[in-house]
């Protein structure tokens, strides 16, 4: 058989997280701290809205961009966060933020374009940069003005202008929320380079000290706001995410919608009605449980190792004394499932721990983690 | 603002069907014969299965390739049609056949690769060929050995081997089902070129005289079978489609699954449980209604114009005396919504009529169509 594959497809690897899952599947009674989805159920009101939609035969195609009622509700939801009303035509709903990211990269990112990530980054970002044969630049997530200046020096040397700046705040894997000072630095950087900013706010609901500021508030003309219902309302498997754009980027949304006609077609219809209800459904009880766990795990871990303060999301990202791949392999021998930091960073000596799990599991797992750090340190 | 788009995105246009929809939206009380989805609801058992799944919190991520229970059920469903059992690992479930097609093209089709379509073709196929900068070859849907020979002459002259052969039987837009003789010609052609065959069988349930033969039965080692639940069980907006591969093409499925991790992630979870029920849920009552309509519209149209015999699906594709774009514009003036044939074919003088609608509308619409053909002929 001849080599039947298109060259592009060799540019993408199996997600390393899945490899951990495969290993994990073989362990009896694991302590699983690797999970990337909430352990609470879809809130009752949201579930009822989806069931009602199915009962009412809301099962046919929606508009490609998503139900106009959902796009209007998203605009209303975002207004106090970003400071302006988004035209519903400048919102696209797709099958999750992952789909949004793919449509966005297909639309914007050409070969050799310069894309800026904050390290550590969500693992899909570098995978998409590579798949689109673009050039990746990074600054640390804890960046200050000096880091931005040094980035500008590198870009100048390479004769490059940034095309896209993409980051998640709150962050997966660190839980860190960028400060307003940092957002201002990114805003200025985008202006200098005439770059598009993709602000991935999928963990925005998990903001325990109310520190989150939407990038679009500081850079309203350059920021695409990405969000969805997978994390906030435990709808990971139901596939509803969105992107909201300012008027200057209406064309980006249109092109993404056109490509969606030939790819995802639309986000699942009945689930979109659930999303409308989700926008009106708070998760205070769930958040107070998560916050308690965050405090618990941060308290335990910060005694034995360094980690960024986990403002939000449901992850912590502690340092370990050995390569994260080895650490994860050794942890599996002790029934403990973790995600190695090297898939999120050029620095291989950190571990992602998810606290979206029961407190007794979390406590036992964090205990084993600390033992290992002490033993290996 | 600099030109921010990636060049690839200029290779895709707004679906022409959507333009008709936009025009249509402005008409009062239209006779809509342009619809590409069944007018019956999701069968009750399927709907109940999805509601039960939501109630049971089947809302988290599924495996990227789809629920193993669904992939097993697909294998069992396909066995009598294709003559062998597909390994569940060689099945991928995605957000509809459109998503499957995109993942497949990304995996297989490189710049300048030769892709064979049957004319008229489903409109997404040429759009994907163009988007992937491949080279499109066509033979008529009514092809015989002479057409295949002439294609081979063209390919030889161009120094090309076919990479992919893709077609839908039953066909959208004509309703035609390919004969076993035709499938054999395609099978031989694929062998000659060492080509992959993608057999899009999304309309397979709509087979009024039980004429449909699955391509994989004749070319088991070369055929990818594509199908889903959008048409058979009216789940267009719920996004569940699949591809089943022979062992020789296991690698194609693996690469599609890998790409899906970074794009659609998974087909909606609760809907996948609906799909499992759908595989056991017949639609005999719905089919007998559709067949009656098929006979009605074919009876009316065949008196005034030529059209391929509509074996299946829920479309007819009659000739018209003028360019199909003009014909559709004139029809809209008479409240009649049709889809112009030029989006499905190099031949611009046909019209797609959907009979997935009420009989009184169908009869009135078909009457106006016949009047127009007589007036313009």
XYZ file of C-alpha atoms in Angstrom:
754
model
C 0.000 0.000 0.000
C 1.360 3.451 -0.874
C 1.675 6.095 1.893
C -1.908 7.220 1.808
C -1.768 10.032 4.335
C -1.701 13.747 3.690
C 1.544 15.210 5.104
C -0.372 17.577 7.401
C -1.773 14.720 9.468
C 1.698 13.706 10.621
C 1.850 17.076 12.405
C -0.456 15.970 15.187
C 0.180 13.499 18.017
C -2.020 11.559 20.356
C -2.782 13.779 23.281
C -0.441 12.846 26.106
C -3.316 13.127 28.571
C -4.950 10.198 26.792
C -1.824 8.104 27.302
C -2.153 8.674 31.036
C -5.812 7.647 30.762
C -4.777 4.425 29.022
C -2.258 3.605 31.730
C -4.831 4.566 34.326
C -7.409 2.187 32.882
C -5.211 -0.706 33.973
C -5.037 0.275 37.665
C -7.356 -1.143 40.294
C -9.026 1.439 42.512
C -6.941 4.448 41.422
C -6.679 7.816 43.132
C -7.527 9.836 40.057
C -6.307 13.432 40.203
C -5.982 13.743 36.434
C -9.566 14.588 35.573
C -10.340 17.612 33.383
C -14.034 17.834 34.045
C -16.174 18.781 37.071
C -17.440 15.946 39.249
C -20.783 17.646 39.855
C -23.735 16.859 37.547
C -25.272 19.245 35.011
C -27.423 21.612 37.154
C -31.041 20.416 37.315
C -32.521 23.462 35.553
C -30.127 23.039 32.625
C -30.834 19.351 32.342
C -34.574 20.035 32.368
C -34.202 22.626 29.612
C -32.424 20.058 27.403
C -35.026 17.390 28.135
C -37.804 19.881 27.355
C -36.086 20.798 24.083
C -35.900 17.129 23.053
C -39.532 16.623 24.048
C -40.464 19.662 21.914
C -38.620 18.203 18.904
C -35.819 20.763 18.934
C -33.732 18.255 17.043
C -33.331 19.671 13.519
C -30.528 21.888 12.186
C -30.066 25.212 13.958
C -28.579 28.164 12.067
C -24.917 27.352 11.386
C -23.770 30.067 13.826
C -26.095 28.775 16.554
C -29.602 29.656 17.759
C -30.099 33.418 17.622
C -31.670 33.225 21.103
C -28.455 31.697 22.430
C -26.259 34.235 20.662
C -28.383 37.066 22.117
C -28.175 35.525 25.599
C -24.368 35.246 25.251
C -24.190 38.925 24.298
C -26.238 39.863 27.372
C -24.120 37.600 29.595
C -20.832 39.038 28.355
C -21.823 42.712 28.472
C -20.955 43.429 32.140
C -17.709 41.434 31.767
C -16.404 42.988 28.565
C -18.125 46.367 28.776
C -19.990 46.320 25.481
C -22.804 44.512 23.731
C -21.714 42.041 21.068
C -23.809 41.840 17.897
C -25.382 38.346 17.815
C -24.014 38.106 14.250
C -20.539 38.433 15.763
C -21.036 35.354 17.941
C -20.451 31.798 16.710
C -21.551 28.754 18.690
C -19.763 25.484 17.917
C -19.213 22.006 19.324
C -17.099 23.210 22.238
C -14.165 25.609 22.585
C -11.894 22.987 20.974
C -13.954 23.286 17.776
C -13.903 27.073 18.071
C -10.097 26.984 18.348
C -9.767 24.777 15.282
C -12.081 26.964 13.189
C -10.164 30.041 14.397
C -6.740 28.614 13.520
C -7.989 27.471 10.108
C -9.300 30.983 9.505
C -6.350 33.022 10.767
C -3.148 31.075 11.074
C -1.012 30.560 7.977
C 2.319 28.780 7.665
C 5.116 30.616 9.521
C 2.754 33.032 11.296
C 3.945 33.981 14.775
C 1.645 32.866 17.602
C 2.247 33.824 21.227
C 1.424 31.422 24.075
C 1.910 31.862 27.807
C 3.933 28.994 29.308
C 2.447 26.820 30.788
C -0.235 26.666 28.078
C -3.307 24.537 27.464
C -1.989 21.608 25.438
C -4.264 22.146 22.432
C -2.638 25.524 21.650
C 0.865 24.263 20.731
C -0.705 21.286 18.921
C -2.706 23.685 16.725
C 0.327 25.920 16.171
C 2.292 22.912 14.959
C -0.591 21.516 12.874
C -0.877 24.849 11.071
C 2.922 25.047 10.589
C 3.024 28.322 12.458
C 5.842 29.575 14.654
C 5.404 29.404 18.395
C 6.670 32.081 20.768
C 6.211 31.925 24.514
C 6.611 34.112 27.563
C 6.147 32.829 31.106
C 2.623 33.001 32.506
C 4.115 35.104 35.323
C 5.448 37.606 32.752
C 6.188 41.260 33.396
C 7.353 44.114 31.201
C 10.899 42.722 30.941
C 9.566 39.453 29.493
C 7.542 41.347 26.904
C 10.596 43.409 25.954
C 12.705 40.307 25.562
C 9.965 38.731 23.415
C 9.948 41.838 21.228
C 13.700 41.521 20.810
C 13.330 37.906 19.691
C 10.552 38.802 17.266
C 12.558 41.687 15.842
C 15.566 39.453 15.336
C 13.355 36.936 13.521
C 11.730 39.688 11.464
C 8.303 38.639 12.720
C 5.116 40.335 13.816
C 2.711 38.461 16.082
C -0.445 37.294 14.317
C -2.251 35.783 17.291
C -1.931 35.911 21.083
C -3.748 33.081 22.826
C -4.077 32.206 26.491
C -6.472 30.871 29.122
C -7.150 32.834 32.316
C -7.966 31.179 34.707
C -5.277 28.888 33.413
C -5.299 25.193 32.680
C -2.938 23.823 34.123
C -1.964 26.349 36.838
C -5.262 27.905 37.919
C -3.598 31.312 37.730
C -5.639 34.392 36.798
C -3.708 37.086 34.929
C -3.505 40.469 36.654
C -4.880 43.624 35.080
C -1.293 44.853 34.684
C -0.459 41.730 32.672
C -3.565 42.117 30.516
C -2.531 45.716 29.788
C 0.900 44.544 28.679
C -0.737 42.048 26.304
C -3.115 44.711 25.040
C -0.208 47.039 24.218
C 1.705 44.190 22.631
C -1.274 43.352 20.403
C -1.536 47.003 19.364
C 2.165 47.142 18.493
C 1.904 44.038 16.325
C -1.635 44.530 15.031
C -2.326 41.069 16.460
C -5.567 39.278 17.266
C -6.074 38.200 20.906
C -7.948 34.965 21.659
C -8.923 35.031 25.322
C -9.964 31.547 26.412
C -12.219 32.079 29.432
C -13.601 28.552 29.728
C -12.679 28.467 33.466
C -13.988 31.978 34.150
C -16.784 30.677 36.419
C -14.170 29.090 38.725
C -12.830 32.355 40.131
C -12.709 31.955 43.898
C -11.609 35.451 44.882
C -13.365 37.294 42.051
C -10.113 38.356 40.445
C -10.913 37.585 36.823
C -10.924 40.451 34.345
C -11.966 39.765 30.750
C -9.310 40.676 28.227
C -11.958 42.327 26.035
C -12.503 44.931 28.752
C -8.930 46.153 28.260
C -8.557 45.497 24.546
C -12.128 45.673 23.205
C -11.196 46.047 19.526
C -8.688 43.193 19.363
C -10.094 40.515 21.632
C -12.051 37.424 20.708
C -13.695 36.038 23.861
C -13.931 32.234 23.972
C -16.097 30.452 26.494
C -18.559 27.564 26.839
C -20.539 25.375 29.163
C -18.296 22.324 29.499
C -16.674 23.334 32.759
C -19.096 25.791 34.402
C -22.147 23.560 33.915
C -20.440 20.171 33.627
C -21.463 19.861 29.957
C -18.107 18.533 28.684
C -19.702 15.754 26.639
C -22.546 17.885 25.302
C -20.427 20.183 23.099
C -21.463 23.812 23.314
C -18.812 26.546 23.179
C -18.687 30.000 21.630
C -16.599 32.900 20.408
C -17.692 36.543 20.609
C -15.979 39.151 18.446
C -15.861 42.939 18.296
C -17.209 44.658 15.130
C -13.694 44.928 13.651
C -13.471 41.125 13.614
C -16.934 40.409 12.180
C -15.196 38.939 9.127
C -13.402 36.343 11.252
C -16.725 35.119 12.627
C -18.255 34.995 9.141
C -15.410 32.898 7.806
C -15.569 30.563 10.804
C -19.311 30.142 10.234
C -18.719 29.337 6.578
C -16.167 26.684 7.472
C -18.517 25.321 10.128
C -21.114 24.651 7.381
C -18.669 22.109 5.974
C -17.401 20.661 9.265
C -19.388 20.643 12.519
C -22.535 22.031 10.801
C -23.967 23.198 14.162
C -23.690 22.642 17.893
C -26.240 20.046 19.082
C -29.669 21.695 18.954
C -31.278 20.597 22.245
C -28.002 21.278 24.080
C -28.052 24.882 22.838
C -31.357 25.364 24.688
C -29.638 23.965 27.779
C -26.900 26.559 27.291
C -29.464 29.387 27.273
C -30.689 28.183 30.669
C -27.091 27.705 31.875
C -26.390 31.400 31.295
C -29.073 32.155 33.905
C -28.089 29.317 36.281
C -25.551 30.069 38.997
C -23.274 27.409 40.470
C -22.578 28.933 43.898
C -22.965 25.662 45.815
C -20.622 23.831 43.430
C -18.092 26.662 43.641
C -17.974 26.650 47.413
C -17.203 22.916 47.353
C -14.443 23.497 44.783
C -13.001 26.390 46.763
C -12.818 24.275 49.927
C -10.924 21.605 47.989
C -8.633 24.205 46.472
C -7.766 25.493 49.938
C -7.240 21.935 51.180
C -4.888 20.858 48.400
C -3.010 24.156 48.295
C -2.514 23.960 52.068
C -1.066 20.454 51.847
C 1.140 20.994 48.787
C 2.551 24.425 49.592
C 4.243 22.936 52.676
C 6.494 20.668 50.563
C 6.925 22.329 47.165
C 6.454 25.494 45.133
C 3.342 26.145 43.065
C 1.644 29.190 41.497
C -1.242 30.429 43.633
C -4.318 28.720 42.148
C -6.762 31.613 41.817
C -9.232 29.671 39.722
C -10.113 26.679 37.529
C -9.769 23.371 39.432
C -6.084 22.611 39.024
C -2.866 23.150 40.925
C 0.536 22.896 39.284
C 3.252 22.057 41.824
C 6.972 21.603 41.096
C 8.468 18.123 41.432
C 12.142 17.197 41.896
C 12.385 14.909 38.823
C 11.183 14.873 35.230
C 7.380 14.964 35.208
C 7.076 11.932 32.908
C 9.046 9.804 35.400
C 7.161 11.256 38.318
C 3.816 10.322 36.766
C 5.023 6.786 36.005
C 6.185 6.325 39.605
C 2.916 7.782 40.922
C 0.940 5.246 38.901
C 2.804 2.495 40.766
C 1.251 3.973 43.910
C -2.273 4.103 42.360
C -2.037 7.870 41.887
C -3.032 9.385 38.529
C -1.553 12.764 37.611
C -0.882 14.688 34.408
C 2.782 15.413 33.597
C 3.705 19.062 33.252
C 5.835 18.590 30.140
C 2.738 18.535 27.963
C 1.937 22.080 29.136
C 5.389 23.599 29.210
C 8.982 23.625 28.037
C 9.787 23.139 31.734
C 9.341 19.437 32.486
C 9.388 19.601 36.305
C 5.785 20.270 37.246
C 2.629 18.196 37.667
C -1.014 19.034 37.081
C -3.306 17.946 39.891
C -7.049 18.275 39.408
C -9.146 18.778 42.518
C -12.419 18.051 40.730
C -12.836 14.960 42.866
C -13.952 13.789 46.315
C -12.128 15.222 49.324
C -11.025 11.867 50.739
C -9.439 10.900 47.388
C -7.873 14.330 47.116
C -6.415 14.150 50.606
C -4.996 10.647 50.157
C -3.607 11.508 46.709
C -2.054 14.774 47.881
C -0.474 12.846 50.780
C 1.159 10.352 48.417
C 2.292 13.216 46.177
C 3.980 14.930 49.140
C 5.647 11.680 50.234
C 7.045 11.272 46.731
C 8.332 14.842 46.579
C 10.074 14.362 49.923
C 11.546 10.997 48.933
C 12.784 12.216 45.535
C 13.899 15.698 46.636
C -5.823 46.462 9.413
C -3.534 44.026 7.591
C -5.077 41.042 5.762
C -5.465 38.825 8.758
C -6.785 35.693 7.086
C -4.924 32.507 6.325
C -4.946 31.934 2.538
C -6.670 28.533 2.939
C -9.857 30.142 4.249
C -10.425 31.954 0.948
C -10.898 28.519 -0.610
C -14.351 28.034 0.846
C -17.607 29.810 -0.053
C -20.930 30.247 1.646
C -23.031 27.246 0.823
C -25.339 28.185 -2.011
C -28.187 26.355 -0.281
C -27.944 28.895 2.530
C -28.375 31.731 0.026
C -31.637 30.158 -1.050
C -32.628 29.939 2.629
C -31.897 33.654 3.068
C -34.035 34.543 0.061
C -36.674 32.149 1.320
C -36.786 33.803 4.738
C -38.265 36.892 3.079
C -41.238 35.116 1.495
C -44.668 34.968 3.083
C -46.184 31.508 3.220
C -43.670 29.737 0.966
C -44.036 26.325 -0.691
C -40.750 24.993 0.609
C -39.364 22.093 -1.452
C -35.745 22.879 -0.575
C -35.517 21.116 2.780
C -32.686 18.668 3.425
C -34.071 17.047 6.552
C -36.998 14.710 7.259
C -40.251 16.321 8.389
C -41.014 13.486 10.821
C -39.882 13.768 14.460
C -37.132 11.707 16.093
C -38.804 8.308 16.766
C -40.200 8.134 20.305
C -37.909 5.316 21.473
C -34.822 7.231 20.352
C -35.990 10.417 22.007
C -36.664 8.515 25.244
C -33.185 6.989 25.167
C -31.617 10.447 24.913
C -33.805 11.816 27.708
C -32.897 8.816 29.874
C -29.216 9.369 29.163
C -29.471 13.022 30.250
C -31.405 11.997 33.363
C -28.649 9.468 34.154
C -25.966 12.168 33.818
C -24.469 10.780 30.621
C -23.106 14.235 29.971
C -19.323 13.962 30.403
C -16.704 13.235 27.744
C -17.072 9.934 25.912
C -13.999 8.232 24.445
C -12.797 10.385 21.533
C -13.826 7.706 19.005
C -17.303 7.410 20.534
C -18.914 5.111 23.123
C -17.637 1.580 22.686
C -21.245 0.343 23.030
C -22.210 2.489 20.037
C -19.224 1.352 17.983
C -20.086 -2.275 18.735
C -23.723 -1.673 17.791
C -22.600 -0.058 14.519
C -20.454 -3.094 13.743
C -23.412 -5.406 14.362
C -25.702 -3.193 12.264
C -23.317 -3.077 9.324
C -22.406 -6.770 9.267
C -25.294 -8.036 7.091
C -24.864 -5.046 4.761
C -21.117 -5.214 4.234
C -20.579 -8.904 4.890
C -18.034 -8.691 7.691
C -17.710 -7.542 11.272
C -15.863 -4.280 11.786
C -13.527 -4.007 14.769
C -15.015 -1.356 17.115
C -11.537 0.232 17.094
C -11.982 0.720 13.356
C -15.123 2.809 13.846
C -15.076 6.530 14.597
C -18.167 8.425 15.711
C -18.152 12.176 15.148
C -20.478 15.182 15.066
C -22.228 14.076 11.869
C -21.055 12.814 8.494
C -19.934 16.355 7.605
C -17.408 16.181 10.462
C -16.374 12.686 9.370
C -15.756 13.977 5.840
C -13.637 16.858 7.092
C -11.530 14.622 9.338
C -11.131 12.186 6.435
C -10.014 14.846 3.961
C -7.585 16.319 6.515
C -6.154 12.833 7.016
C -5.928 11.677 3.404
C -6.110 14.451 0.873
C -2.968 16.420 0.095
C -2.491 19.260 -2.390
C -2.903 18.076 -6.015
C -4.249 14.635 -5.051
C -6.826 13.301 -7.504
C -10.309 12.829 -6.074
C -13.152 11.256 -8.055
C -16.739 12.446 -7.641
C -19.875 11.280 -9.412
C -21.735 14.172 -11.034
C -24.187 15.277 -9.615
C -22.392 15.189 -6.259
C -23.289 16.231 -2.728
C -22.136 19.843 -2.535
C -19.747 19.353 0.397
C -17.503 17.026 -1.682
C -16.267 19.583 -4.238
C -15.993 22.195 -1.483
C -13.660 19.902 0.457
C -11.679 19.034 -2.677
C -11.136 22.742 -3.313
C -10.387 23.544 0.349
C -7.690 20.871 0.361
C -6.276 22.111 -2.974
C -6.843 18.701 -4.506
C -7.754 17.973 -8.099
C -11.335 17.039 -8.880
C -12.272 14.447 -11.503
C -15.859 13.497 -12.278
C -17.788 10.890 -14.188
C -21.558 11.005 -14.602
C -23.602 9.290 -11.895
C -25.098 7.191 -14.709
C -21.592 6.021 -15.701
C -20.784 2.807 -17.512
C -17.537 1.179 -18.558
C -16.936 3.690 -21.356
C -17.034 6.566 -18.851
C -14.512 4.811 -16.629
C -12.229 4.238 -19.611
C -12.424 7.858 -20.609
C -11.641 8.882 -17.024
C -8.620 6.616 -17.053
C -7.470 8.278 -20.272
C -7.765 11.704 -18.652
C -5.894 10.562 -15.541
C -3.153 8.996 -17.618
C -2.750 12.166 -19.640
C -2.455 14.149 -16.399
C -0.027 11.610 -14.925
C -2.350 11.066 -11.959
C -3.524 8.178 -9.832
C -6.773 8.487 -7.936
C -6.315 8.925 -4.186
C -9.955 8.934 -3.156
C -13.289 7.980 -4.721
C -16.258 9.494 -2.932
C -19.975 9.255 -3.627
C -23.392 9.002 -1.985
C -25.790 6.198 -2.898
C -28.713 6.814 -2.537
C -27.696 10.134 -3.978
C -28.287 13.649 -2.805
C -29.492 15.342 -5.079
C -30.903 12.713 -7.497
C -32.135 9.895 -5.226
C -30.400 7.429 -7.552
C -28.989 4.177 -6.155
C -25.916 2.849 -7.960
C -26.292 -0.580 -9.550
C -24.122 -3.506 -8.574
C -22.494 -3.294 -12.007
C -21.522 0.302 -11.331
C -20.157 -0.563 -7.882
C -18.048 -3.278 -9.498
C -16.598 -0.786 -11.967
C -15.679 1.514 -9.059
C -14.177 -1.384 -7.142
C -11.957 -2.297 -10.094
C -11.034 1.328 -10.600
C -9.989 1.624 -6.933
C -7.863 -1.514 -7.284
C -6.159 -0.159 -10.401
C -5.299 3.113 -8.654
C -4.762 1.780 -5.143
C -7.422 4.322 -4.121
C -9.533 4.650 -0.988
C -13.312 4.543 -1.452
C -15.552 6.650 0.798
C -19.101 5.344 0.468
C -21.512 7.880 1.930
C -24.612 5.881 2.844
C -26.405 8.546 4.888
C -29.615 8.004 2.852
C -29.376 4.196 2.940
C -32.531 3.868 5.073
C -34.542 5.613 2.329
C -34.415 2.755 -0.179
C -37.960 2.241 -1.421
C -37.403 -0.810 -3.626
C -34.599 -2.369 -1.541
C -32.022 -1.839 -4.257
C -29.177 -0.520 -2.145
C -25.954 -2.494 -2.041
C -23.165 -1.344 0.263
C -19.917 -0.640 -1.550
C -17.986 -2.493 1.184
C -19.705 -5.694 0.132
C -17.993 -5.483 -3.269
C -14.746 -3.828 -2.210
C -14.306 -4.876 1.429
C -10.613 -3.957 1.707
C -10.851 -0.499 0.187
C -14.144 0.897 1.393
C -14.812 3.276 4.245
C -18.543 3.191 5.045
C -20.000 6.528 6.169
C -23.416 6.779 7.751
C -25.288 8.483 10.585
C -28.618 9.232 12.192
C -29.416 12.672 10.807
C -31.654 11.496 8.004
C -32.902 8.022 9.051
C -33.937 9.130 12.534
C -34.402 12.852 11.933
C -31.418 13.709 14.150
C -29.922 16.372 11.836
C -29.386 18.867 14.661
C -28.109 16.287 17.153
C -24.822 15.487 15.380
C -24.038 11.783 15.338
C -22.370 10.239 12.284
C -19.748 7.540 11.828
C -17.157 5.910 9.606
C -16.364 2.181 9.634
C -13.097 0.929 8.137
C -11.651 -2.431 7.134
C -8.500 -3.625 8.987
C -6.245 -2.325 6.213
C -7.451 1.205 6.956
C -7.187 1.044 10.768
C -4.498 3.729 10.546
C -6.893 6.151 8.858
C -9.345 5.792 11.736
C -6.579 6.259 14.313
C -5.401 9.459 12.672
C -8.966 10.767 12.416
C -9.474 10.028 16.125
C -6.267 11.880 16.985
C -7.379 14.914 15.015
C -10.814 14.696 16.626
C -9.162 15.115 20.064
C -8.162 18.600 18.932
C -11.346 19.524 17.059
C -14.790 18.058 17.789
C -13.501 16.137 20.886
C -16.491 13.760 20.785
C -20.019 13.438 19.438
C -22.573 14.626 22.026
C -22.726 12.005 24.769
C -26.466 11.629 25.442
C -27.133 11.652 21.680
C -24.806 8.690 21.235
C -27.094 6.678 23.503
C -29.975 7.761 21.280
C -28.012 6.453 18.302
C -27.642 3.024 19.937
C -31.426 2.868 20.232
C -31.841 4.212 16.694
C -29.900 1.235 15.306
C -32.663 -0.985 16.689
C -35.538 1.329 15.737
C -37.161 0.837 12.343
C -38.854 3.650 10.448
C -41.293 1.655 8.315
C -44.229 4.008 8.862
C -42.122 7.048 7.973
C -40.764 5.291 4.893
C -44.179 4.384 3.539
C -45.202 8.048 3.782
C -42.024 9.095 1.973
C -42.518 6.479 -0.711
C -46.060 7.658 -1.386
C -44.760 11.196 -1.806
C -41.972 9.976 -4.043
C -44.495 8.247 -6.298
C -46.697 11.345 -6.290
C -43.976 13.805 -7.251
C -42.325 11.471 -9.763
C -45.708 10.874 -11.392
C -46.367 14.601 -11.771
C -42.866 15.613 -12.904
C -42.106 12.792 -15.290
C -45.019 13.949 -17.508
C -43.332 17.275 -18.291
C -39.584 16.764 -17.989
C -36.751 14.252 -17.667
C -35.389 13.119 -14.313
C -33.318 10.177 -13.009
C -35.514 7.537 -11.404
C -35.472 8.432 -7.681
C -34.771 5.062 -6.073
C -34.093 6.505 -2.655
C -33.334 9.481 -0.367
C -36.091 12.115 -0.489
C -35.119 14.159 -3.522
C -35.902 14.294 -7.212
C -33.700 16.073 -9.713
C -35.642 17.121 -12.800
C -34.268 18.973 -15.834
C -35.410 22.535 -16.460
C -35.298 24.511 -19.726
C -33.205 27.421 -18.372
C -30.243 27.946 -16.070
C -31.084 26.599 -12.641
C -30.088 29.834 -10.843
C -32.605 31.789 -12.934
C -35.219 29.096 -12.543
C -34.915 29.216 -8.745
C -35.143 33.019 -8.722
C -38.295 32.909 -10.851
C -39.764 30.156 -8.664
C -39.258 32.305 -5.571
C -41.457 34.970 -7.211
C -44.169 32.307 -7.183
C -43.545 31.386 -3.494
C -41.792 28.169 -4.503
C -38.440 27.299 -2.863
C -36.114 24.961 -4.758
C -32.396 24.257 -4.794
C -30.532 25.062 -8.033
C -28.756 22.132 -9.668
C -25.595 24.066 -10.479
C -24.357 23.595 -6.901
C -24.418 19.822 -7.441
C -23.150 19.593 -10.985
C -21.216 21.088 -13.869
C -24.562 20.883 -15.715
C -26.612 23.880 -14.634
C -30.019 22.814 -15.976
C -31.499 20.747 -13.175
C -33.328 21.450 -9.923
C -33.377 19.595 -6.631
C -36.840 19.108 -5.185
C -37.172 17.667 -1.690
C -40.317 15.720 -0.928
C -39.690 15.728 2.837
C -42.797 17.836 3.253
C -46.597 17.664 3.439
C -48.423 16.231 0.419
C -50.599 19.294 -0.203
C -47.516 21.543 -0.309
C -45.729 19.030 -2.497
C -48.628 18.814 -4.927
C -49.066 22.576 -5.204
C -45.310 23.120 -5.531
C -44.910 20.399 -8.144
C -47.828 21.948 -10.054
C -46.142 25.360 -10.155
C -42.859 23.711 -11.180
C -44.587 21.979 -14.106
C -46.281 25.216 -15.161
C -42.898 26.934 -15.185
C -41.249 24.174 -17.201
C -44.059 24.362 -19.786
C -43.949 28.163 -19.953
C -40.167 28.341 -20.296
C -39.698 25.273 -22.481
